[in-house]
């Protein structure tokens, strides 16, 4: 029989995974896999486990269960260890931004259906300095929200907790003076927020890069320029509707690689990758193609 391993974050979302382990085992065995499980005990544990315990060829399928941060741990472990095993996702986190882009349902039953009835396809992965990402790399306002948020607030309010914390950050945001070299071009501007998308959305805003694809070999750069505080609500309404990319306050380009330098480094600007703390400036960002194979809905347009 083939071998599969389930790597899961027991604290993700509403902890539903803990009541479904027997059902998951039954479904996976029905597909003629033996199933091993690894329960994450702390942030970073899944990446460490893959690097230390898994090598290419050990398994025929890796299943990762959790939110965007947990998926990020798995991708970093696999890429650093050069493990190219087919991957499946159970999106059981709070926002599940990447899974929404990939059209992977957020129920275990339907996610298992994709393993059974879907198809394996190569997807793009991002690399920023020494950190991989699967959905987004961002910097500026809101970039610290996901790692500064109170766990009790997240547990009680779910996705709304991110918006509550975001409103707090709006009160004292700073502007980044950035120089960006990309695909043999260069531009400079002042931004309050920059997002480099592989997926389509972040923080529950599903249309921030509505034309992005996880299969096209490009990132979608969305930069919100220095803007009057009172114009921010109007712009975010456009973002919710997916109508912001032509706004005069937005820079939007497609790129394959970029170097981003922050010229006013006296400010403590945070970067973020898939909801986890990112590296410091300067940032070197590249698309990595054809190394991650993911189970996706059959014939889906991504």
Coordinates of C-alpha atoms in Angstrom, one line a residue, residues 91-226:
X91 CA -8.0 24.4 5.3
X92 CA -9.2 24.6 8.9
X93 CA -7.7 28.0 9.9
X94 CA -9.4 31.3 10.6
X95 CA -9.0 33.1 7.2
X96 CA -7.9 30.3 4.8
X97 CA -6.8 32.8 2.2
X98 CA -4.7 30.4 0.1
X99 CA -7.3 27.7 0.1
X100 CA -10.0 30.2 -1.1
X101 CA -7.7 31.0 -4.0
X102 CA -7.2 27.3 -4.8
X103 CA -10.9 26.6 -4.5
X104 CA -10.3 24.0 -1.7
X105 CA -13.4 23.6 0.5
X106 CA -13.0 24.3 4.2
X107 CA -14.7 21.0 5.3
X108 CA -12.7 17.9 5.8
X109 CA -15.3 15.8 3.9
X110 CA -15.0 17.9 0.8
X111 CA -11.2 18.3 1.1
X112 CA -10.9 14.5 1.1
X113 CA -13.1 14.4 -2.0
X114 CA -10.5 16.4 -3.8
X115 CA -7.8 13.9 -2.9
X116 CA -10.1 11.2 -4.3
X117 CA -11.6 12.9 -7.3
X118 CA -9.4 16.0 -8.0
X119 CA -6.1 16.3 -9.9
X120 CA -2.5 17.0 -9.1
X121 CA -1.1 20.2 -10.5
X122 CA 2.1 22.2 -10.1
X123 CA 1.6 25.5 -8.3
X124 CA 3.9 28.5 -7.9
X125 CA 5.7 29.2 -4.6
X126 CA 7.4 32.5 -3.6
X127 CA 10.8 32.9 -2.0
X128 CA 11.6 36.1 -0.1
X129 CA 15.2 36.1 1.2
X130 CA 15.4 32.7 2.9
X131 CA 11.6 32.3 3.6
X132 CA 9.1 30.6 1.3
X133 CA 5.5 31.7 0.9
X134 CA 2.5 30.2 -0.8
X135 CA 0.0 33.1 -0.7
X136 CA 1.3 36.6 0.0
X137 CA 4.3 38.6 1.2
X138 CA 3.3 42.0 2.6
X139 CA 4.8 45.0 4.4
X140 CA 3.5 48.2 6.0
X141 CA 0.2 48.8 7.8
X142 CA -1.6 45.6 8.9
X143 CA 1.4 43.4 8.3
X144 CA 1.8 42.8 12.0
X145 CA -1.8 42.0 12.7
X146 CA -1.8 38.3 12.4
X147 CA 1.2 37.8 14.8
X148 CA 0.2 40.4 17.3
X149 CA -3.4 39.4 17.7
X150 CA -4.5 38.1 21.0
X151 CA -5.3 34.4 20.8
X152 CA -8.4 34.7 23.0
X153 CA -9.7 37.5 20.7
X154 CA -9.1 35.2 17.7
X155 CA -10.8 32.3 19.3
X156 CA -13.9 34.3 20.3
X157 CA -14.3 36.4 17.2
X158 CA -12.6 34.4 14.4
X159 CA -12.0 36.4 11.2
X160 CA -13.5 39.5 12.8
X161 CA -10.6 39.6 15.2
X162 CA -8.2 40.6 12.4
X163 CA -10.4 43.5 11.5
X164 CA -10.6 44.7 15.1
X165 CA -6.8 44.7 15.3
X166 CA -6.6 46.3 11.9
X167 CA -8.7 49.3 13.0
X168 CA -6.3 49.8 15.9
X169 CA -3.3 50.0 13.5
X170 CA -5.1 52.6 11.4
X171 CA -4.7 55.2 14.1
X172 CA -0.9 55.5 13.9
X173 CA 0.4 54.1 10.6
X174 CA 3.6 55.1 8.9
X175 CA 4.6 55.5 5.3
X176 CA 7.3 53.4 3.7
X177 CA 9.7 55.0 1.1
X178 CA 10.4 52.1 -1.2
X179 CA 12.7 51.6 -4.1
X180 CA 11.7 48.5 -6.2
X181 CA 13.7 46.8 -8.9
X182 CA 11.6 44.2 -10.8
X183 CA 12.2 42.3 -14.0
X184 CA 14.9 44.8 -15.2
X185 CA 12.7 47.8 -14.4
X186 CA 12.8 50.2 -11.4
X187 CA 10.3 52.4 -9.6
X188 CA 10.1 54.4 -6.4
X189 CA 7.2 55.5 -4.3
X190 CA 5.8 56.0 -0.8
X191 CA 3.4 53.3 0.3
X192 CA 1.3 52.6 3.4
X193 CA 0.9 48.9 2.4
X194 CA 2.5 46.7 -0.2
X195 CA 1.4 43.1 -1.0
X196 CA 3.2 40.6 -3.3
X197 CA 0.5 38.1 -4.2
X198 CA 0.8 34.5 -5.4
X199 CA -2.9 34.0 -4.4
X200 CA -5.8 36.4 -4.8
X201 CA -6.5 37.6 -1.2
X202 CA -5.3 38.3 2.3
X203 CA -6.8 38.9 5.6
X204 CA -10.2 37.8 4.4
X205 CA -10.2 40.4 1.5
X206 CA -10.6 37.8 -1.3
X207 CA -10.4 40.2 -4.3
X208 CA -7.2 42.2 -3.6
X209 CA -5.4 40.6 -6.5
X210 CA -8.5 39.1 -8.3
X211 CA -6.6 38.4 -11.5
X212 CA -3.7 36.5 -9.8
X213 CA -3.0 32.9 -10.6
X214 CA -1.0 30.3 -8.6
X215 CA 0.0 28.7 -11.9
X216 CA 1.1 31.5 -14.2
X217 CA 4.7 32.0 -12.9
X218 CA 4.0 35.6 -11.9
X219 CA 3.3 37.6 -8.7
X220 CA 0.7 40.4 -8.5
X221 CA 2.2 43.5 -6.9
X222 CA -0.4 45.7 -5.2
X223 CA 0.9 48.9 -3.6
X224 CA -1.3 51.3 -1.7
X225 CA 0.3 54.7 -2.0
X226 CA 0.6 57.4 0.6

